[in-house]
Amino acid sequence: MVDLYSYPKNVPGYEEIQSLDAYERVMGLEESLAADIASQRFVPYIQLHEFETLLYADLSRWEPALDWNSN
């Protein structure tokens, strides 16, 4: 997992995605990275927003939607 904010500028496909919106940039970079590495075992994932927000998220708010307490 890599954060888009600090993603290197010299990676394959970086120049081509600059005119796209943030979500399209992430998808384009992930596709370029997957094509460059070309391995079925490699799953590229670029985090659009700061990873820290996931760490400090209140997971209890998801319980009604995910129904974690049911068997």
mmCIF file of N, CA and C in Angstrom:
data_model
loop_
_atom_site.group_PDB
_atom_site.id
_atom_site.type_symbol
_atom_site.label_atom_id
_atom_site.label_comp_id
_atom_site.label_asym_id
_atom_site.label_seq_id
_atom_site.Cartn_x
_atom_site.Cartn_y
_atom_site.Cartn_z
ATOM 1 N N MET A 1 0.841 -1.165 0.000
ATOM 2 C CA MET A 1 0.000 0.000 0.000
ATOM 3 C C MET A 1 0.892 1.236 0.000
ATOM 4 N N VAL A 2 0.551 2.171 -0.849
ATOM 5 C CA VAL A 2 1.310 3.406 -0.976
ATOM 6 C C VAL A 2 0.334 4.567 -0.912
ATOM 7 N N ASP A 3 0.727 5.653 -0.278
ATOM 8 C CA ASP A 3 -0.089 6.858 -0.178
ATOM 9 C C ASP A 3 0.125 7.709 -1.432
ATOM 10 N N LEU A 4 -0.946 8.134 -2.065
ATOM 11 C CA LEU A 4 -0.840 8.941 -3.286
ATOM 12 C C LEU A 4 -0.100 10.250 -3.037
ATOM 13 N N TYR A 5 -0.241 10.810 -1.856
ATOM 14 C CA TYR A 5 0.371 12.105 -1.543
ATOM 15 C C TYR A 5 1.885 12.085 -1.760
ATOM 16 N N SER A 6 2.534 11.015 -1.350
ATOM 17 C CA SER A 6 3.999 10.962 -1.478
ATOM 18 C C SER A 6 4.444 10.011 -2.581
ATOM 19 N N TYR A 7 3.565 9.725 -3.514
ATOM 20 C CA TYR A 7 3.894 8.803 -4.600
ATOM 21 C C TYR A 7 4.981 9.415 -5.477
ATOM 22 N N PRO A 8 5.998 8.648 -5.868
ATOM 23 C CA PRO A 8 7.092 9.192 -6.676
ATOM 24 C C PRO A 8 6.604 9.673 -8.045
ATOM 25 N N LYS A 9 7.232 10.683 -8.553
ATOM 26 C CA LYS A 9 6.838 11.277 -9.832
ATOM 27 C C LYS A 9 7.467 10.569 -11.036
ATOM 28 N N ASN A 10 8.418 9.693 -10.794
ATOM 29 C CA ASN A 10 9.148 9.054 -11.900
ATOM 30 C C ASN A 10 8.713 7.618 -12.157
ATOM 31 N N VAL A 11 7.473 7.276 -11.830
ATOM 32 C CA VAL A 11 6.972 5.919 -12.041
ATOM 33 C C VAL A 11 6.273 5.819 -13.393
ATOM 34 N N PRO A 12 6.136 4.612 -13.932
ATOM 35 C CA PRO A 12 5.455 4.448 -15.221
ATOM 36 C C PRO A 12 4.013 4.977 -15.157
ATOM 37 N N GLY A 13 3.628 5.737 -16.160
ATOM 38 C CA GLY A 13 2.271 6.236 -16.277
ATOM 39 C C GLY A 13 1.973 7.518 -15.539
ATOM 40 N N TYR A 14 2.925 8.060 -14.790
ATOM 41 C CA TYR A 14 2.650 9.250 -13.975
ATOM 42 C C TYR A 14 2.289 10.471 -14.822
ATOM 43 N N GLU A 15 2.998 10.711 -15.867
ATOM 44 C CA GLU A 15 2.742 11.891 -16.704
ATOM 45 C C GLU A 15 1.375 11.838 -17.376
ATOM 46 N N GLU A 16 0.942 10.641 -17.762
ATOM 47 C CA GLU A 16 -0.303 10.486 -18.506
ATOM 48 C C GLU A 16 -1.548 10.754 -17.667
ATOM 49 N N ILE A 17 -1.462 10.658 -16.360
ATOM 50 C CA ILE A 17 -2.656 10.751 -15.521
ATOM 51 C C ILE A 17 -2.856 12.116 -14.868
ATOM 52 N N GLN A 18 -1.991 13.059 -15.124
ATOM 53 C CA GLN A 18 -2.049 14.330 -14.422
ATOM 54 C C GLN A 18 -3.318 15.140 -14.683
ATOM 55 N N SER A 19 -3.959 14.968 -15.819
ATOM 56 C CA SER A 19 -5.157 15.746 -16.129
ATOM 57 C C SER A 19 -6.436 15.094 -15.593
ATOM 58 N N LEU A 20 -6.331 13.930 -14.973
ATOM 59 C CA LEU A 20 -7.495 13.200 -14.486
ATOM 60 C C LEU A 20 -7.850 13.608 -13.059
ATOM 61 N N ASP A 21 -9.084 13.261 -12.627
ATOM 62 C CA ASP A 21 -9.424 13.531 -11.234
ATOM 63 C C ASP A 21 -8.704 12.529 -10.333
ATOM 64 N N ALA A 22 -8.774 12.724 -9.029
ATOM 65 C CA ALA A 22 -7.987 11.934 -8.082
ATOM 66 C C ALA A 22 -8.275 10.438 -8.174
ATOM 67 N N TYR A 23 -9.535 10.063 -8.283
ATOM 68 C CA TYR A 23 -9.889 8.642 -8.337
ATOM 69 C C TYR A 23 -9.367 8.000 -9.624
ATOM 70 N N GLU A 24 -9.465 8.722 -10.730
ATOM 71 C CA GLU A 24 -8.955 8.206 -12.001
ATOM 72 C C GLU A 24 -7.433 8.121 -11.995
ATOM 73 N N ARG A 25 -6.781 9.066 -11.314
ATOM 74 C CA ARG A 25 -5.315 9.016 -11.198
ATOM 75 C C ARG A 25 -4.885 7.765 -10.459
ATOM 76 N N VAL A 26 -5.566 7.469 -9.350
ATOM 77 C CA VAL A 26 -5.226 6.273 -8.576
ATOM 78 C C VAL A 26 -5.404 5.031 -9.437
ATOM 79 N N MET A 27 -6.540 4.919 -10.116
ATOM 80 C CA MET A 27 -6.776 3.745 -10.955
ATOM 81 C C MET A 27 -5.743 3.644 -12.074
ATOM 82 N N GLY A 28 -5.402 4.767 -12.690
ATOM 83 C CA GLY A 28 -4.407 4.758 -13.759
ATOM 84 C C GLY A 28 -3.035 4.342 -13.271
ATOM 85 N N LEU A 29 -2.634 4.854 -12.104
ATOM 86 C CA LEU A 29 -1.336 4.478 -11.545
ATOM 87 C C LEU A 29 -1.302 3.006 -11.149
ATOM 88 N N GLU A 30 -2.397 2.513 -10.570
ATOM 89 C CA GLU A 30 -2.452 1.096 -10.206
ATOM 90 C C GLU A 30 -2.368 0.212 -11.448
ATOM 91 N N GLU A 31 -3.061 0.593 -12.507
ATOM 92 C CA GLU A 31 -3.004 -0.174 -13.753
ATOM 93 C C GLU A 31 -1.610 -0.157 -14.355
ATOM 94 N N SER A 32 -0.966 1.002 -14.358
ATOM 95 C CA SER A 32 0.397 1.106 -14.896
ATOM 96 C C SER A 32 1.385 0.280 -14.078
ATOM 97 N N LEU A 33 1.226 0.317 -12.770
ATOM 98 C CA LEU A 33 2.108 -0.445 -11.886
ATOM 99 C C LEU A 33 1.912 -1.945 -12.097
ATOM 100 N N ALA A 34 0.658 -2.373 -12.220
ATOM 101 C CA ALA A 34 0.371 -3.793 -12.452
ATOM 102 C C ALA A 34 0.949 -4.246 -13.790
ATOM 103 N N ALA A 35 0.817 -3.409 -14.825
ATOM 104 C CA ALA A 35 1.349 -3.762 -16.147
ATOM 105 C C ALA A 35 2.875 -3.819 -16.121
ATOM 106 N N ASP A 36 3.498 -2.918 -15.367
ATOM 107 C CA ASP A 36 4.957 -2.877 -15.300
ATOM 108 C C ASP A 36 5.517 -4.094 -14.563
ATOM 109 N N ILE A 37 4.867 -4.522 -13.499
ATOM 110 C CA ILE A 37 5.356 -5.661 -12.725
ATOM 111 C C ILE A 37 4.916 -6.985 -13.348
ATOM 112 N N ALA A 38 3.722 -7.012 -13.920
ATOM 113 C CA ALA A 38 3.216 -8.159 -14.686
ATOM 114 C C ALA A 38 3.304 -9.486 -13.939
ATOM 115 N N SER A 39 2.735 -9.519 -12.752
ATOM 116 C CA SER A 39 2.665 -10.753 -11.972
ATOM 117 C C SER A 39 1.260 -10.884 -11.413
ATOM 118 N N GLN A 40 0.676 -12.059 -11.530
ATOM 119 C CA GLN A 40 -0.666 -12.283 -11.003
ATOM 120 C C GLN A 40 -0.709 -12.184 -9.490
ATOM 121 N N ARG A 41 0.415 -12.376 -8.848
ATOM 122 C CA ARG A 41 0.475 -12.320 -7.381
ATOM 123 C C ARG A 41 0.553 -10.883 -6.865
ATOM 124 N N PHE A 42 0.861 -9.942 -7.713
ATOM 125 C CA PHE A 42 1.002 -8.548 -7.299
ATOM 126 C C PHE A 42 -0.324 -7.816 -7.465
ATOM 127 N N VAL A 43 -0.811 -7.233 -6.378
ATOM 128 C CA VAL A 43 -2.047 -6.451 -6.404
ATOM 129 C C VAL A 43 -1.702 -5.029 -5.965
ATOM 130 N N PRO A 44 -1.610 -4.102 -6.911
ATOM 131 C CA PRO A 44 -1.260 -2.738 -6.529
ATOM 132 C C PRO A 44 -2.404 -2.060 -5.793
ATOM 133 N N TYR A 45 -2.068 -1.289 -4.777
ATOM 134 C CA TYR A 45 -3.070 -0.514 -4.045
ATOM 135 C C TYR A 45 -2.459 0.815 -3.664
ATOM 136 N N ILE A 46 -3.066 1.879 -4.138
ATOM 137 C CA ILE A 46 -2.612 3.228 -3.805
ATOM 138 C C ILE A 46 -3.712 3.874 -2.980
ATOM 139 N N GLN A 47 -3.380 4.302 -1.780
ATOM 140 C CA GLN A 47 -4.326 4.920 -0.857
ATOM 141 C C GLN A 47 -4.511 6.383 -1.243
ATOM 142 N N LEU A 48 -5.740 6.748 -1.611
ATOM 143 C CA LEU A 48 -6.022 8.115 -2.038
ATOM 144 C C LEU A 48 -5.904 9.096 -0.888
ATOM 145 N N HIS A 49 -6.466 8.765 0.240
ATOM 146 C CA HIS A 49 -6.427 9.663 1.401
ATOM 147 C C HIS A 49 -5.431 9.133 2.423
ATOM 148 N N GLU A 50 -5.092 9.948 3.374
ATOM 149 C CA GLU A 50 -4.071 9.583 4.340
ATOM 150 C C GLU A 50 -4.424 8.289 5.058
ATOM 151 N N PHE A 51 -3.462 7.412 5.183
ATOM 152 C CA PHE A 51 -3.637 6.140 5.863
ATOM 153 C C PHE A 51 -4.021 6.350 7.323
ATOM 154 N N GLU A 52 -3.534 7.427 7.912
ATOM 155 C CA GLU A 52 -3.802 7.687 9.322
ATOM 156 C C GLU A 52 -5.294 7.820 9.603
ATOM 157 N N THR A 53 -6.074 8.274 8.637
ATOM 158 C CA THR A 53 -7.513 8.404 8.859
ATOM 159 C C THR A 53 -8.144 7.036 9.074
ATOM 160 N N LEU A 54 -7.606 6.001 8.454
ATOM 161 C CA LEU A 54 -8.115 4.653 8.680
ATOM 162 C C LEU A 54 -7.792 4.176 10.089
ATOM 163 N N LEU A 55 -6.650 4.563 10.608
ATOM 164 C CA LEU A 55 -6.257 4.137 11.941
ATOM 165 C C LEU A 55 -7.119 4.765 13.028
ATOM 166 N N TYR A 56 -7.545 5.988 12.802
ATOM 167 C CA TYR A 56 -8.309 6.710 13.815
ATOM 168 C C TYR A 56 -9.818 6.680 13.564
ATOM 169 N N ALA A 57 -10.252 5.892 12.616
ATOM 170 C CA ALA A 57 -11.680 5.789 12.325
ATOM 171 C C ALA A 57 -12.397 5.072 13.468
ATOM 172 N N ASP A 58 -13.626 5.469 13.715
ATOM 173 C CA ASP A 58 -14.447 4.854 14.754
ATOM 174 C C ASP A 58 -15.187 3.669 14.135
ATOM 175 N N LEU A 59 -14.630 2.478 14.289
ATOM 176 C CA LEU A 59 -15.201 1.294 13.667
ATOM 177 C C LEU A 59 -16.580 0.939 14.207
ATOM 178 N N SER A 60 -16.912 1.410 15.387
ATOM 179 C CA SER A 60 -18.231 1.105 15.936
ATOM 180 C C SER A 60 -19.342 1.720 15.088
ATOM 181 N N ARG A 61 -19.041 2.753 14.336
ATOM 182 C CA ARG A 61 -20.030 3.376 13.457
ATOM 183 C C ARG A 61 -20.408 2.466 12.288
ATOM 184 N N TRP A 62 -19.564 1.494 11.968
ATOM 185 C CA TRP A 62 -19.837 0.576 10.870
ATOM 186 C C TRP A 62 -20.697 -0.607 11.299
ATOM 187 N N GLU A 63 -20.822 -0.854 12.589
ATOM 188 C CA GLU A 63 -21.551 -2.030 13.087
ATOM 189 C C GLU A 63 -22.971 -2.155 12.517
ATOM 190 N N PRO A 64 -23.760 -1.084 12.483
ATOM 191 C CA PRO A 64 -25.118 -1.244 11.929
ATOM 192 C C PRO A 64 -25.103 -1.674 10.461
ATOM 193 N N ALA A 65 -24.173 -1.215 9.708
ATOM 194 C CA ALA A 65 -24.119 -1.551 8.283
ATOM 195 C C ALA A 65 -23.556 -2.945 8.049
ATOM 196 N N LEU A 66 -22.583 -3.344 8.856
ATOM 197 C CA LEU A 66 -21.910 -4.618 8.638
ATOM 198 C C LEU A 66 -22.488 -5.741 9.486
ATOM 199 N N ASP A 67 -23.228 -5.393 10.519
ATOM 200 C CA ASP A 67 -23.856 -6.373 11.401
ATOM 201 C C ASP A 67 -22.822 -7.365 11.934
ATOM 202 N N TRP A 68 -21.741 -6.851 12.510
ATOM 203 C CA TRP A 68 -20.636 -7.672 12.997
ATOM 204 C C TRP A 68 -21.034 -8.584 14.163
ATOM 205 N N ASN A 69 -22.053 -8.202 14.906
ATOM 206 C CA ASN A 69 -22.412 -8.956 16.100
ATOM 207 C C ASN A 69 -23.337 -10.122 15.839
ATOM 208 N N SER A 70 -23.797 -10.312 14.615
ATOM 209 C CA SER A 70 -24.681 -11.448 14.336
ATOM 210 C C SER A 70 -23.865 -12.690 14.021
ATOM 211 N N ASN A 71 -24.466 -13.825 14.198
ATOM 212 C CA ASN A 71 -23.756 -15.098 13.924
ATOM 213 C C ASN A 71 -24.065 -15.591 12.556
#
